[in-house]
Each structure stands twice: as structure tokens, then as C-alpha cells.
Tab-separated table of C-alpha atoms and ligand atoms in Angstrom:
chain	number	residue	atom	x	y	z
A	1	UNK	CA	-5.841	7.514	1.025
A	2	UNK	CA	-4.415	7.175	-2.342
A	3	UNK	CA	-1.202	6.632	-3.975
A	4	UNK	CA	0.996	8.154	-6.573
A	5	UNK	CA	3.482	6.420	-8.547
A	6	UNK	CA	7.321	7.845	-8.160
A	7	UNK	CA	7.561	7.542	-11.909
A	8	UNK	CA	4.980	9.102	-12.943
A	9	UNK	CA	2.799	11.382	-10.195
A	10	UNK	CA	-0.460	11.484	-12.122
A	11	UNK	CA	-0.642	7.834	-12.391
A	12	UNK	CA	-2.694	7.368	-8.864
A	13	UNK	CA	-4.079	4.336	-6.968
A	14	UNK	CA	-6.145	2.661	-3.867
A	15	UNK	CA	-4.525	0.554	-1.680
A	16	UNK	CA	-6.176	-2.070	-3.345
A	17	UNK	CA	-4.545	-1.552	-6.644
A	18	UNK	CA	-1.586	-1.289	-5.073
A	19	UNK	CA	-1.290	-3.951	-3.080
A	20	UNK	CA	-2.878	-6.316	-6.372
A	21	UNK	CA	0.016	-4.639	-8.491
A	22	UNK	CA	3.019	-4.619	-6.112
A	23	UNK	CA	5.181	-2.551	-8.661
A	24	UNK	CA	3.324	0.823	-10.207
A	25	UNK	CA	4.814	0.929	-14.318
A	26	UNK	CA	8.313	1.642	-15.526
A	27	UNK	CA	9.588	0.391	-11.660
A	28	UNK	CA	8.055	3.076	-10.244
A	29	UNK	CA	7.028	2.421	-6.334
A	30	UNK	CA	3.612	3.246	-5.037
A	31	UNK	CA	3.811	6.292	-2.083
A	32	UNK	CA	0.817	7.367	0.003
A	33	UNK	CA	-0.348	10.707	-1.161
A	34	UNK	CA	-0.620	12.426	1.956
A	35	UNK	CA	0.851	11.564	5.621
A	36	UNK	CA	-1.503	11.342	8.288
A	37	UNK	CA	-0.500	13.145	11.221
A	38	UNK	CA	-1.767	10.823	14.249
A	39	UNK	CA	-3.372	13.011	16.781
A	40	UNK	CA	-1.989	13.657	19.791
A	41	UNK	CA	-4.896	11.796	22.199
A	42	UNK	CA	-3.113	8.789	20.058
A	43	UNK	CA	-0.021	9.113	21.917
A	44	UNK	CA	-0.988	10.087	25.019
A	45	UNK	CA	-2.430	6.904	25.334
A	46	UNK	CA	-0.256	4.563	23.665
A	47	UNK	CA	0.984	2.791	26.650
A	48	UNK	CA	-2.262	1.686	27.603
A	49	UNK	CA	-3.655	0.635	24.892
A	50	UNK	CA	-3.114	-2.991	23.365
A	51	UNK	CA	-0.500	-3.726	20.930
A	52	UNK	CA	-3.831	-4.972	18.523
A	53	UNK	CA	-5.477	-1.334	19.014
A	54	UNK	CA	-2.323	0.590	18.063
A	55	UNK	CA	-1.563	-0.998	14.421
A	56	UNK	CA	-5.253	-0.801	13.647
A	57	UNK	CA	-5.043	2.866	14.466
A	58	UNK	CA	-1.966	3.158	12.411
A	59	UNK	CA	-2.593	1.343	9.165
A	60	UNK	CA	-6.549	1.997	9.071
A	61	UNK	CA	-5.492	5.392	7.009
A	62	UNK	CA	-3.478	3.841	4.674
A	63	UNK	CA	-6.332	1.015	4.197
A	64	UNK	CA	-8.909	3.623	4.110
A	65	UNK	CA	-12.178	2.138	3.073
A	66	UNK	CA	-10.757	-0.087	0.886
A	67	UNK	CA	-11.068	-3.079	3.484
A	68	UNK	CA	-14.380	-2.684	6.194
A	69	UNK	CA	-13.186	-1.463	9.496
A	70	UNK	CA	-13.659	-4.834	10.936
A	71	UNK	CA	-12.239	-7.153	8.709
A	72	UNK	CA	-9.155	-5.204	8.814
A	73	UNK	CA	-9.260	-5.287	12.111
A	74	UNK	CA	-9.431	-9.088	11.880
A	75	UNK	CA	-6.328	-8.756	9.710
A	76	UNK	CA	-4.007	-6.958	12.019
A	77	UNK	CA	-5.246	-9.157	14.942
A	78	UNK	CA	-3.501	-12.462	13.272
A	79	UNK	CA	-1.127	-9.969	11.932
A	80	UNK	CA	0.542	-9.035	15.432
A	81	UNK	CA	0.004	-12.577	17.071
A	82	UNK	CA	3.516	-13.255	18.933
A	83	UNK	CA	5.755	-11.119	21.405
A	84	UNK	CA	7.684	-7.950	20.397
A	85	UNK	CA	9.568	-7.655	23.330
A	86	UNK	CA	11.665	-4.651	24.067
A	87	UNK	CA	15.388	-6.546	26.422
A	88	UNK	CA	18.379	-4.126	27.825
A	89	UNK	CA	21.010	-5.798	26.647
A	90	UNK	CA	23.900	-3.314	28.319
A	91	UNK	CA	23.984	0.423	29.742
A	92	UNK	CA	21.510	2.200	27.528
A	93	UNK	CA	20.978	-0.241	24.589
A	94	UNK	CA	17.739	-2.102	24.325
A	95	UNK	CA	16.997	-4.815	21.759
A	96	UNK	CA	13.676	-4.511	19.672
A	97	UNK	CA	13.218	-8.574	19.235
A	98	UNK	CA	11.163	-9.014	15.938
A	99	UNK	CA	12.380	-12.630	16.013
A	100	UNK	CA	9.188	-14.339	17.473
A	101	UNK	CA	6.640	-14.846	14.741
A	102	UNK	CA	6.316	-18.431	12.768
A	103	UNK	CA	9.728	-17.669	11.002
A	104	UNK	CA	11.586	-15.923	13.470
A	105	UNK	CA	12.472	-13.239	11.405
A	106	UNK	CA	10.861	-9.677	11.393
A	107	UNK	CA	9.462	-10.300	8.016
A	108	UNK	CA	6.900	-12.206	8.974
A	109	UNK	CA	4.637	-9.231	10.243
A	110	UNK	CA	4.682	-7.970	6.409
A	111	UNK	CA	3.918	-11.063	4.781
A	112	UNK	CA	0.782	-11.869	6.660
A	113	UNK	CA	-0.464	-8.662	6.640
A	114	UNK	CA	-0.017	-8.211	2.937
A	115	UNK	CA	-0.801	-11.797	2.540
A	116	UNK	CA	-4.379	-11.533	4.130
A	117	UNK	CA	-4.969	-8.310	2.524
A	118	UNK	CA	-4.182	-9.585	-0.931
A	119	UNK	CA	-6.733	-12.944	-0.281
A	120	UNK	CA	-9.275	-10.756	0.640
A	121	UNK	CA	-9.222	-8.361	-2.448
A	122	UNK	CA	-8.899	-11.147	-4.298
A	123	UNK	CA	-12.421	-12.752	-2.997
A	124	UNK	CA	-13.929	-10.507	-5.516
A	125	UNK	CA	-11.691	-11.100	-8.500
A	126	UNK	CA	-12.744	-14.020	-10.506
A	127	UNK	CA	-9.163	-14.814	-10.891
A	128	UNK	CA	-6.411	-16.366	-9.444
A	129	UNK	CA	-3.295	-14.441	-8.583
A	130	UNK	CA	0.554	-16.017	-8.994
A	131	UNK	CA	2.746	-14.393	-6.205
A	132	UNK	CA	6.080	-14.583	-7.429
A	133	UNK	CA	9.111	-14.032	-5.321
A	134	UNK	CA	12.637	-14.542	-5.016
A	135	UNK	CA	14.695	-14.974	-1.960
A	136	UNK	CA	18.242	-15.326	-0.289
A	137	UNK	CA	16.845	-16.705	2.511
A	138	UNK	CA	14.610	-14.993	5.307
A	139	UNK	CA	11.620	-13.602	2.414
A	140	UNK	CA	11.045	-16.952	1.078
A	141	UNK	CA	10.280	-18.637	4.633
A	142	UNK	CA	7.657	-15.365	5.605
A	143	UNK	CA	5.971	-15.359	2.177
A	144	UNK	CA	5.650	-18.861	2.288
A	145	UNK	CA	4.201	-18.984	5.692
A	146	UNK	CA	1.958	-15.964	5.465
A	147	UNK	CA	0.378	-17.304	2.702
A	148	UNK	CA	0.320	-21.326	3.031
A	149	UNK	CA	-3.925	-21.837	2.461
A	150	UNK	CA	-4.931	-18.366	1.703
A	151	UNK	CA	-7.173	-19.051	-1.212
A	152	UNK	CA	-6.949	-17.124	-4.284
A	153	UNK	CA	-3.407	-16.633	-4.343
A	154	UNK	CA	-0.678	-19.101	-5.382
A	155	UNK	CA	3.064	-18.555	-4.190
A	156	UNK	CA	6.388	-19.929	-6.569
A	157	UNK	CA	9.055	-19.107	-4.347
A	158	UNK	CA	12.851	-19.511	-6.034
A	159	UNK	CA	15.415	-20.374	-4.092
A	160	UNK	CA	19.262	-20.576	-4.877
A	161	UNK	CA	20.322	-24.176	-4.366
A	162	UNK	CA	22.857	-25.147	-1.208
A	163	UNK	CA	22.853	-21.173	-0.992
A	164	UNK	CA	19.877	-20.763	1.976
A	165	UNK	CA	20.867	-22.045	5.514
A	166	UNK	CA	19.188	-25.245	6.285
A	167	UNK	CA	16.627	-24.001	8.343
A	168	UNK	CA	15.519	-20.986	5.623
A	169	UNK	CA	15.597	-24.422	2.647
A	170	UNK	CA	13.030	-26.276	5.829
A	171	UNK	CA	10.784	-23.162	5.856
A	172	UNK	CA	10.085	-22.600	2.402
A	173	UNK	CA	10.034	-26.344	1.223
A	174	UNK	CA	7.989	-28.067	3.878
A	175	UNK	CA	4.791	-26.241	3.369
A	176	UNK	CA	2.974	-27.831	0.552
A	177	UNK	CA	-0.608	-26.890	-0.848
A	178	UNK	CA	-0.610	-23.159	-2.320
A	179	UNK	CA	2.998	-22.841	-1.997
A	180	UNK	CA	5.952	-24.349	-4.239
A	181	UNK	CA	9.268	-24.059	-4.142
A	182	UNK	CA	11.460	-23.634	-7.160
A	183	UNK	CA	15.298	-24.833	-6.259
A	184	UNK	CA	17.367	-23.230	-8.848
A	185	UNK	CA	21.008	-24.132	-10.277
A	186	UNK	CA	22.391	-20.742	-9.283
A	187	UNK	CA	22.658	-17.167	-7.392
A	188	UNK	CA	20.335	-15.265	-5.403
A	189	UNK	CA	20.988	-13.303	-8.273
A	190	UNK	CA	20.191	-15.509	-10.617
A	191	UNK	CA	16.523	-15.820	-9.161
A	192	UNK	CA	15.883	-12.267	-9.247
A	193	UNK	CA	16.657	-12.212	-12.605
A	194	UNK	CA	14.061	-14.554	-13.894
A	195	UNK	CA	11.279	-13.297	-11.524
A	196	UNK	CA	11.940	-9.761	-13.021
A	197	UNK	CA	12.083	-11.454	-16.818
A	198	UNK	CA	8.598	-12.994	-16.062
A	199	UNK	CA	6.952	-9.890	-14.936
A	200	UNK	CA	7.957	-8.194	-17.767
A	201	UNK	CA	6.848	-11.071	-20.144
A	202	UNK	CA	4.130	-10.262	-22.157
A	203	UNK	CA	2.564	-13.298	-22.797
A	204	UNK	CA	2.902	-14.352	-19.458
A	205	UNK	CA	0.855	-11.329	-17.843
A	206	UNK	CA	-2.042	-12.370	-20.229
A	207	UNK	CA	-1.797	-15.842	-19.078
A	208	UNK	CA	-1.665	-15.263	-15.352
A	209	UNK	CA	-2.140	-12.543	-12.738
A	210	UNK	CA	1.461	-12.141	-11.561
A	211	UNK	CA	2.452	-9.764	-8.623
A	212	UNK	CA	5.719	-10.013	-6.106
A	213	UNK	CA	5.605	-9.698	-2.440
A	214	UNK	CA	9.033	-7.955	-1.981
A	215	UNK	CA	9.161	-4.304	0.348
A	216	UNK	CA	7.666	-3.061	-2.882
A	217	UNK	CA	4.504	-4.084	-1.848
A	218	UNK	CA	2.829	-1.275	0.018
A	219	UNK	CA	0.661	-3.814	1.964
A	220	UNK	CA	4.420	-5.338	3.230
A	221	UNK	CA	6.111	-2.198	3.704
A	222	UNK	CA	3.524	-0.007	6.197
A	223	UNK	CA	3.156	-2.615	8.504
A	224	UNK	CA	6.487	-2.883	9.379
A	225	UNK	CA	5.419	0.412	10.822
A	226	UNK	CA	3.788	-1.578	13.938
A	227	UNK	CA	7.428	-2.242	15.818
A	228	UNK	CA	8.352	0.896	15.990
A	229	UNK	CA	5.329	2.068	18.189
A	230	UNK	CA	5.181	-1.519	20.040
A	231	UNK	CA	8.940	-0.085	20.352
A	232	UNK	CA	7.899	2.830	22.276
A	233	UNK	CA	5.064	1.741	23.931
A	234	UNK	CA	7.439	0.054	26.208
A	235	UNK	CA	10.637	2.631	26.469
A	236	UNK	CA	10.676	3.877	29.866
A	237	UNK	CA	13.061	6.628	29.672
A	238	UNK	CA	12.746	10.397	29.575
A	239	UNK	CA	13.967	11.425	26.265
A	240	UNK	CA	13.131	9.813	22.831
A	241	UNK	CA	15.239	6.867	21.906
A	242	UNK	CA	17.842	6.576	19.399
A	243	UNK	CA	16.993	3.630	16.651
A	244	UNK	CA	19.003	1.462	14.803
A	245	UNK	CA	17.443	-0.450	12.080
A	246	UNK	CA	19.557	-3.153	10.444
A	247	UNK	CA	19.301	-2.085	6.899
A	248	UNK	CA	19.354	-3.659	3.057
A	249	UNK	CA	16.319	-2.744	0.803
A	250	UNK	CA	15.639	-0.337	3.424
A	251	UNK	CA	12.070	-0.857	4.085
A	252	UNK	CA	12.227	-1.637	7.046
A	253	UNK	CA	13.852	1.656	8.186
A	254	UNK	CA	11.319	3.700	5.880
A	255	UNK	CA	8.716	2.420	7.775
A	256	UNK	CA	10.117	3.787	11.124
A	257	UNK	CA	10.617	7.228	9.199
A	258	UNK	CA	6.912	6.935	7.821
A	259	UNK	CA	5.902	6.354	11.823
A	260	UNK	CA	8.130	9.292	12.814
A	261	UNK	CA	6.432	11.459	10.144
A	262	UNK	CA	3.179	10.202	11.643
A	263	UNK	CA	4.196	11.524	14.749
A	264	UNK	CA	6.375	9.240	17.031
A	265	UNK	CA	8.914	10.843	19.017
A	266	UNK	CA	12.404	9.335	17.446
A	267	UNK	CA	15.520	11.468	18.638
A	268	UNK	CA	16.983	10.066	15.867
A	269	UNK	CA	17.777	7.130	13.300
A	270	UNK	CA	20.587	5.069	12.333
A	271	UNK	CA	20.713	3.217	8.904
A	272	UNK	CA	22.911	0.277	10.198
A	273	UNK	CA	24.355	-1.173	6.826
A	274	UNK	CA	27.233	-4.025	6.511
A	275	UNK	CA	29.906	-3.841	3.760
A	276	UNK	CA	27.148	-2.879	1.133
A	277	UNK	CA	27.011	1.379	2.048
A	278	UNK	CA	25.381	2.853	-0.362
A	279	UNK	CA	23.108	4.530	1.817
A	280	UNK	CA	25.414	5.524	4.806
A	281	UNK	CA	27.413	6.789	1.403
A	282	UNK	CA	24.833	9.102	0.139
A	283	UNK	CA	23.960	10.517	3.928
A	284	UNK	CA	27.685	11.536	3.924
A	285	UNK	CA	28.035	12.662	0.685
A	286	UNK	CA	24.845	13.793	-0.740
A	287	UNK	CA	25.672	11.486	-3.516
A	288	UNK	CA	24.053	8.359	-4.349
A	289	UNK	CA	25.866	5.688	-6.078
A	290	UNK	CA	24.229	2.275	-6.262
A	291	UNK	CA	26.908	-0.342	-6.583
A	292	UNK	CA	27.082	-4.154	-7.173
A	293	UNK	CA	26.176	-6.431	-3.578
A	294	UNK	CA	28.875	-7.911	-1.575
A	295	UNK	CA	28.688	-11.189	-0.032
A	296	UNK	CA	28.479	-10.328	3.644
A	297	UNK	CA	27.848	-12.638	7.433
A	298	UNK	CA	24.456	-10.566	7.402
A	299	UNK	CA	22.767	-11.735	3.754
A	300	UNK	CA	19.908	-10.854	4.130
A	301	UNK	CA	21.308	-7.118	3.797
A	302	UNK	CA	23.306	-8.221	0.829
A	303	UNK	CA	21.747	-5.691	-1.173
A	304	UNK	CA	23.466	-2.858	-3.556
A	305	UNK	CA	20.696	-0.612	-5.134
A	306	UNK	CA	18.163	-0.893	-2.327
A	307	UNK	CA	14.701	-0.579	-3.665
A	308	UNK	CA	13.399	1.843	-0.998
A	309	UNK	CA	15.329	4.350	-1.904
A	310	UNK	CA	13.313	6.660	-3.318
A	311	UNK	CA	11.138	6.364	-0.973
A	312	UNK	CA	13.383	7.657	1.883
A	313	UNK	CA	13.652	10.287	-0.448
A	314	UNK	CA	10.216	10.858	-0.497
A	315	UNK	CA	9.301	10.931	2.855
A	316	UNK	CA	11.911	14.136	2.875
A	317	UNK	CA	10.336	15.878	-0.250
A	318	UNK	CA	14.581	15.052	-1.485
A	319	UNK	CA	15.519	17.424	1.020
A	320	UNK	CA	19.389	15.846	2.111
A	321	UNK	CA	19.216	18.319	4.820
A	322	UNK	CA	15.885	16.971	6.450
A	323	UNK	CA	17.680	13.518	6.042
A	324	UNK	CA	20.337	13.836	7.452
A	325	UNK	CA	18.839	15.919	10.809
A	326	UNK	CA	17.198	12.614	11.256
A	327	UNK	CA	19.114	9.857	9.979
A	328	UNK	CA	22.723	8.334	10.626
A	329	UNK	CA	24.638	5.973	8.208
A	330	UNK	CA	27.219	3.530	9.604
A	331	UNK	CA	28.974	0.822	7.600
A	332	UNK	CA	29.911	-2.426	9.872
A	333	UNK	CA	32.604	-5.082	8.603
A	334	UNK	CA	32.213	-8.761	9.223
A	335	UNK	CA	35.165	-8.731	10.780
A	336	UNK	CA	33.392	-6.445	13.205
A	337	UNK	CA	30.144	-8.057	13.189
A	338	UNK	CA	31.667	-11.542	14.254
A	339	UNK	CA	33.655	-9.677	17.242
A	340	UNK	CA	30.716	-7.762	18.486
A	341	UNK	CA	28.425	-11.064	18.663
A	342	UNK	CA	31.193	-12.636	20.739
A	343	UNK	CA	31.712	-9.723	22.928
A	344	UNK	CA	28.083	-9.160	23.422
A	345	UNK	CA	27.660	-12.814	24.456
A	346	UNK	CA	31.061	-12.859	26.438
A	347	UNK	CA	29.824	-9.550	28.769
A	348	UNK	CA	25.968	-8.998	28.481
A	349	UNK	CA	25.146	-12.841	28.027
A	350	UNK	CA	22.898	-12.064	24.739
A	351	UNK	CA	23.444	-13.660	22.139
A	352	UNK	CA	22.811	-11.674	18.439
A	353	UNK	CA	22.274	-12.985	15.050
A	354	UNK	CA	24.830	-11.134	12.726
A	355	UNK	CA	21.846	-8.626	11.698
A	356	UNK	CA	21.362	-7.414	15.150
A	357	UNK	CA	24.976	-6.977	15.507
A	358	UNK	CA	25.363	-4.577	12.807
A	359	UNK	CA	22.321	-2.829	14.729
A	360	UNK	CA	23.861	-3.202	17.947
A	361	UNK	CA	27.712	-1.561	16.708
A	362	UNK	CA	26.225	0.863	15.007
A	363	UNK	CA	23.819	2.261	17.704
A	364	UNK	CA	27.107	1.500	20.042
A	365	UNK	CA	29.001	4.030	17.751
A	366	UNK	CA	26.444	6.406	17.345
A	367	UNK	CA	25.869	6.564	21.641
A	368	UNK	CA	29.385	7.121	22.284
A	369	UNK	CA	29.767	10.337	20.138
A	370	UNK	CA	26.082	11.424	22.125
A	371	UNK	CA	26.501	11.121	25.645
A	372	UNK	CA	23.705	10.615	27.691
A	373	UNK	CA	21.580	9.288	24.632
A	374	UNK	CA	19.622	5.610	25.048
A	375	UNK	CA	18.854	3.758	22.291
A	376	UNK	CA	17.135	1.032	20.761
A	377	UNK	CA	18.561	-1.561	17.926
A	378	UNK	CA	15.993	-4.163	16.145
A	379	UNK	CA	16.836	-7.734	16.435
A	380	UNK	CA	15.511	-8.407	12.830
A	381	UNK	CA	16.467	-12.831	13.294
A	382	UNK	CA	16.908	-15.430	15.855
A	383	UNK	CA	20.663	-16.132	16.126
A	384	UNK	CA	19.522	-20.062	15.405
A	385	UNK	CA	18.797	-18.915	11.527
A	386	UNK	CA	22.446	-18.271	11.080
A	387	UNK	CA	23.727	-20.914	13.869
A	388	UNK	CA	26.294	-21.627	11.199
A	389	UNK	CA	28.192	-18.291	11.799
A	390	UNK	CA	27.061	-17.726	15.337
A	391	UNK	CA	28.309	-21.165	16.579
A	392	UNK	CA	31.354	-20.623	15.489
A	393	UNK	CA	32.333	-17.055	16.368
A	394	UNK	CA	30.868	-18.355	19.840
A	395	UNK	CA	32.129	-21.611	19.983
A	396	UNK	CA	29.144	-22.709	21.592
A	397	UNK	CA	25.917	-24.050	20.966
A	398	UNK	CA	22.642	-22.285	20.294
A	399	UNK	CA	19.470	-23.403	21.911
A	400	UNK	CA	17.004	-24.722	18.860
A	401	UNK	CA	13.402	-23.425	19.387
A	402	UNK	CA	10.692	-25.916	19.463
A	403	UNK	CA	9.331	-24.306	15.920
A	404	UNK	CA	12.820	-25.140	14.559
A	405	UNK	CA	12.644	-28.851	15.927
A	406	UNK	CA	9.596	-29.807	14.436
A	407	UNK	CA	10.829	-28.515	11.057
A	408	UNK	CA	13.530	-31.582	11.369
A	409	UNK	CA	10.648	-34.276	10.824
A	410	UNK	CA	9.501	-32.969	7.121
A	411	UNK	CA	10.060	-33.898	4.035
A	412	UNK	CA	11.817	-31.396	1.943
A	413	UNK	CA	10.136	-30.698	-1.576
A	414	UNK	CA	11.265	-28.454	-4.102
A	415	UNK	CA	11.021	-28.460	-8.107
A	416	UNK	CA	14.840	-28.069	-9.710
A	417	UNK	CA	15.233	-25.657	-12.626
A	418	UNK	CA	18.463	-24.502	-14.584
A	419	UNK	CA	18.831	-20.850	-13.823
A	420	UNK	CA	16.963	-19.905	-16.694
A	421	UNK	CA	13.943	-17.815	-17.505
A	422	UNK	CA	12.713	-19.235	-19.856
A	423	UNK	CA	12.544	-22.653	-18.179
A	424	UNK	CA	10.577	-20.356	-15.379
A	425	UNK	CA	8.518	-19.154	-18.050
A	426	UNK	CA	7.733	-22.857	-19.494
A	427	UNK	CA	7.015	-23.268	-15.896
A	428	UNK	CA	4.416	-20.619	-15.353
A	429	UNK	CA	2.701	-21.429	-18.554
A	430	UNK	CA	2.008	-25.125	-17.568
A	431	UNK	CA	0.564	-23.491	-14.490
A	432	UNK	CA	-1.791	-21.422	-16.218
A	433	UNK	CA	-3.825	-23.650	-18.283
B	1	PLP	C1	15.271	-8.515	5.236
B	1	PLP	C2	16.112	-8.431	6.447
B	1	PLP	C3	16.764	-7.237	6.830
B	1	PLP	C4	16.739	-5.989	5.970
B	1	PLP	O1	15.486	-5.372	5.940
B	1	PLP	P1	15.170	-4.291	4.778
B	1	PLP	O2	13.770	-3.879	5.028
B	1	PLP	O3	15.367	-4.996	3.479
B	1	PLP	O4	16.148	-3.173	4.936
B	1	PLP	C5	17.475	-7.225	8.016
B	1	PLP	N1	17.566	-8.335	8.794
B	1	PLP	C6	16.965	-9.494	8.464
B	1	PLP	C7	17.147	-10.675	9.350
B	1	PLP	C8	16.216	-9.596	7.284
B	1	PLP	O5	15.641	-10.754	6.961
């Protein structure tokens, strides 16, 4: 399979390319030519086939032969390693929890896929690559972990300081080897800002091979196409669920579309957004405006352009109609967020991270108006990433995973920098030599 950029359609791609570039030129994204129907055979025997058999089924097309069949099927072994459970939580509304790899958040199954990928193409490059990333929390931690000792490839991670929960600051700093961790003087925004300074710096692209490992990144984005047939692997109902996918560069929820386009039976989608709407905007409207981000209880949806846009597009041919057959936007408060985790806890005794509640209230609002509907939301974090705001709306404590515990014993260590890219750049140059 190849891929097209959705700047510029003649300007086409392998996997590999793509997954070594991240971002096609002029911010275009990279998009998979054609959509592979899967075959029916593939569904009638989903349920009894192993969780390892259906991603390799599912991302082998998109691969195509640019990885040998069984090394890629090495790849999505370690990729799937941990539980996706599917939980009823209350009278038709089941929790996809994608809380229980390394970093307990659903990142991680995109960041060591693409992280393994990317080591292996880069066996045969007599180069190292830089992967450069910022985060406002939950990317760093995946990144970090997906790619601590793969050789070839050498992760800067920035960070905005006293602005990532304690945990997240653990996770990215702790690691060591391959990975460092750049604390800077500043916003989430801030960071963003100098990563996207250096990859447009000239002299820095001849000094170093720099690529990102954001949603961008085909090889981060179609994986995250796995949960939604683990998802239905184990739904026991009749009918097709409903699912709600917690939502802020919205690649998570393009995956589920690029799954339903592949064939899974979806009655229908809900883009579950906090205060930041533009997308539940547009899918009422038929007008897009991005807008600046809001500070919200669910961050790591913070988000007020969302990259994947065009890419939902896409997977529509830009048909609103098509879009909007399949896909739901709701906008949830925090006010609303912090009174559905205690309510949830309170009646169902489940406790959500303030991700999963926006899931949860949206799918909630979306099953009352259709009666005799079931439905799945994604659990994207465990609660204990944000124990901050769920301890308190709970007034209660939440259980710390043994993972977390032994996080406790390291020693944090982080480089400080002025929120400044050229002190990045100085940075990355020192590197390079
Ligand atoms: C990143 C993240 C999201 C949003 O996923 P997108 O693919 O960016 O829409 C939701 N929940 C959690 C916990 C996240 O870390």
C-alpha cells in the first residue's frame, strides 16, 4: 500500500517513508491510498481468533512488504502485550480499558508499534534518527517507554515544568539511556513551538535526522486501529455497538473510522470532546472553525486545531453527509465531567479518569435519545494518572498500581531550558557532532 500526501496528492510514499518522515511537506499528513476491505471469513472468525492474529491481519496491508511477514509479526506480538478488557459499567454501557500497558494510557499501543517499526527501518540506514516530541503529559511517558533501548533512534522529549502530574514527570524522566528529557520554563505550548521551529530549521535537518512521533505518524495512528476489533471481539450483544472515543487530535477516533471502513460493524460513533468543540462544532454546522485550546480536567484533549482533521475528512471523500450518518459530536464541561466521575463511582462502583468520563456522558447522552442502543466508551487512562482531580471529586483514595509504586524509588533527571528555540536548537547541535 502506498500513501499520498493531503497537500499535495502526487507526492506518494511507502510506509517506510512515512513512518521515517512523520510529517509529508508543507504539513501535509500521509493517508493510505486505498482502504482494504477485510474479507468477510475475517469476521466471521474474529472471536476465535487471538487478539495477536487479529492486528497482524489488520495492519499487514498497511505494512505491505515493507517489513517481512514475520518480523512484523514479531512487532505486533510485543505491540499488544497487556489486557484490553471490555467491563459493563451500568445498563448498556461497557468500558473499552486501554489503561493496562507500561504507561497506563492507551497511547502506549502506538508508540511501540511505531517505535519498533521505526528501529527496524532504521537497521539499514547508516544514520541515526532524533525523535523529537513534545508533550502535556500522557505522549511523553508512551514515547519514552516504547522506545527506551531501541537502537538507532534517540528520543528528546520536552516537557512543561510543574505542568505534568507527578506520575507523567516519573515516566518520562526515569528512563535514562536513549531517552532525555528536556524540562522547559514554560507551556505545553511553549514546547510545541520549539519542536515545530526545529523541524523547520534548515541547518538542523542537515545536521540530524529529525522526525516526531505525534498521531501524525502513520506507524502511531493505524494501530490504534487494534482496540476497536479487540472491542468487538468481546461484545456479546445482537446489534452493533455504539462507540465513544474520548477525543483531542482525533486520532484515536480516525482509527476506529479507518476499522469501520475496513469493515467492522459500528452502529455508530461519538466524538466525545471537553470544552475544546471544534469538531462536535463542525458535525453540527458543517463549518469548521479551529480555535485557540482551553485548559480543561481532561488535558490530554486540550487541543484546538486537532491534527487529524483532515483525515476524518478523508476517510469520507469530504462528504459532511457520510460524516455525520456515522459520527456524533458532544461537548462535556468539567463541571460535568467531575459530577459524572462521582456519580459513576457513587452507583456503579467504577471509578473513571476524567477522559473516560467525557466518553462515558457522552455515550450516556447519545443512548438516551436511542433507546434500546448499547454502547461502548474507551477508557483512554487509569484514574491514578490524574489522582489529583479524581481524589478530590471522590474524596477518596485511589489504589496505586504496582507499576506506579516502583516509579517512587527513581531518581528524576531532566535537562532545564528557557522556553526558547534556539536554546533547543544549541541543544540539538551539540548532539549532532
Ligand atoms: C491522547 C489522549 C486522548 C486523545 O486522543 P487523540 O487521539 O489525540 O484524540 C484521550 N485520552 C487520553 C488519556 C490521552 O492521553
Amino acid at each position: 500500500m502506498l500513501y499520498y500526501s493531503t497537500q499535495d496528492q502526487s507526492h506518494i510514499v511507502t510506509f517506510k517513508e512515512a513512518t521515517i518522515r512523520g510529517q509529508a511537506p508543507e504539513r501535509g499528513l500521509y493517508f493510505p491510498q486505498t482502504i482494504p476491505a477485510l474479507p468477510a471469513a475475517f469476521f466471521d472468525g474474529l472471536k476465535n481468533n487471538s487478539k495477536e492474529e487479529i492486528a497482524l491481519q489488520v495492519i499487514q496491508p498497511f505494512v505491505g512488504d515493507t517489513i517481512q511477514y514475520a518480523i512484523l509479526k514479531n512487532i505486533v506480538e510485543k505491540t499488544v502485550d497487556f489486557d484490553f478488557p471490555l467491563v459493563e459499567v451500568s445498563d448498556s454501557m461497557y468500558a473499552l480499558e486501554l489503561f493496562h500497558g507500561p504507561t497506563l494510557a492507551f497511547k502506549d499501543v502506538g508508540a511501540r508499534f511505531m517505535s519498533q517499526c521505526l528501529g527496524y527501518f532504521m537497521q539499514h540506514e547508516h544514520k541515526k534518527v532524533t525523535v523529537l516530541v513534545a508533550t502535556s503529559g500522557d505522549t511523553g511517558g508512551a514515547v519514552a517507554n516504547g522506545f527506551y533501548g531501541v537502537d538507532g533512534v534517540d528520543v528528546v522529549i520536552l516537557y512543561p515544568s510543574g505542568k505534568v502530574s507527578s506520575i507523567q514527570e516519573l515516566q518520562l524522566t526515569t528512563l535514562g539511556k536513549n531517552i532525555t528529557a528536556l524540562e522547559i520554563d514554560g507551556t505545553f505550548d511553549d514546547c510545541q513551538r520549539m519542536v515545530k521551529a526545529a523541524f523547520t530549521d534548515e541547518a538542523l535537518s542537515k545536521a540530524l535526522f529529525l522526525t516526531s512521533a505525534n498521531s501524525i505518524n502513520v506507524a502511531r495512528w493505524l494501530p490504534q486501529q487494534f482496540y476497536y476489533f479487540f472491542a468487538y471481539r468481546q461484545w456479546e450483544h445482537k446489534n452493533p455497538p455504539v462507540i465513544s472515543v474520548p477525543s483531542g487530535n482525533f486520532g484515536n477516533l480516525c482509527a476506529g473510522l479507518m476499522a469501520y471502513r475496513l469493515g467492522l460493524p459500528v452502529q455508530h460513533f461519538i466524538a466525545a470532546c471537553n470544552a475544546n468543540d471544534a469538531v462536535p462544532g463542525y458535525l453540527q454546522t458543517g463549518a469548521y472553525a479551529a480555535k485557540p485550546a482551553v485548559a480543561t480536567l481532561s488535558n490530554a484533549m486540550d487541543v484546538g486545531d486537532p491534527s487529524n482533521f483532515v483525515r476524518l475528512l478523508r476517510l469520507f471523500d469530504n462528504n459532511l453527509l457520510s460524516i455525520q450518518n456515522i459520527l456524533t459530536g458532544f461537548s462535556i464541561s468539567d463541571e460535568t465531567t467531575k459530577r459524572t466521575i462521582q456519580e459513576v463511582y457513587k452507583e456503579e462502583n467504577y471509578l473513571l479518569d476524567p477522559h473516560g468520563a467525557v466518553s462515558y456522558k457522552a455515550l450516556q447522552q447519545y443512548l438516551q435519545e436511542h433507546a434500546g442502543s448499547e454502547g461502548i466508551f474507551l477508557e483512554t487512562a487509569h484514574p491514578v494518572k490524574f489522582y489529583d482531580v479524581v481524589e478530590t471529586v471522590i474524596a477518596g483514595d485511589v489504589p496505586i498500581p504496582k507499576a506506579v509504586q516502583a516509579l517512587f524509588s527513581k531518581t528524576k533527571n531532566s535537562i532545564t531550558m528557557q522556553a526558547s528555540s534556539e536554546d533547543l536548537k544549541a541543544f540539538l547541535m551539540e548532539r549532532a557532532k
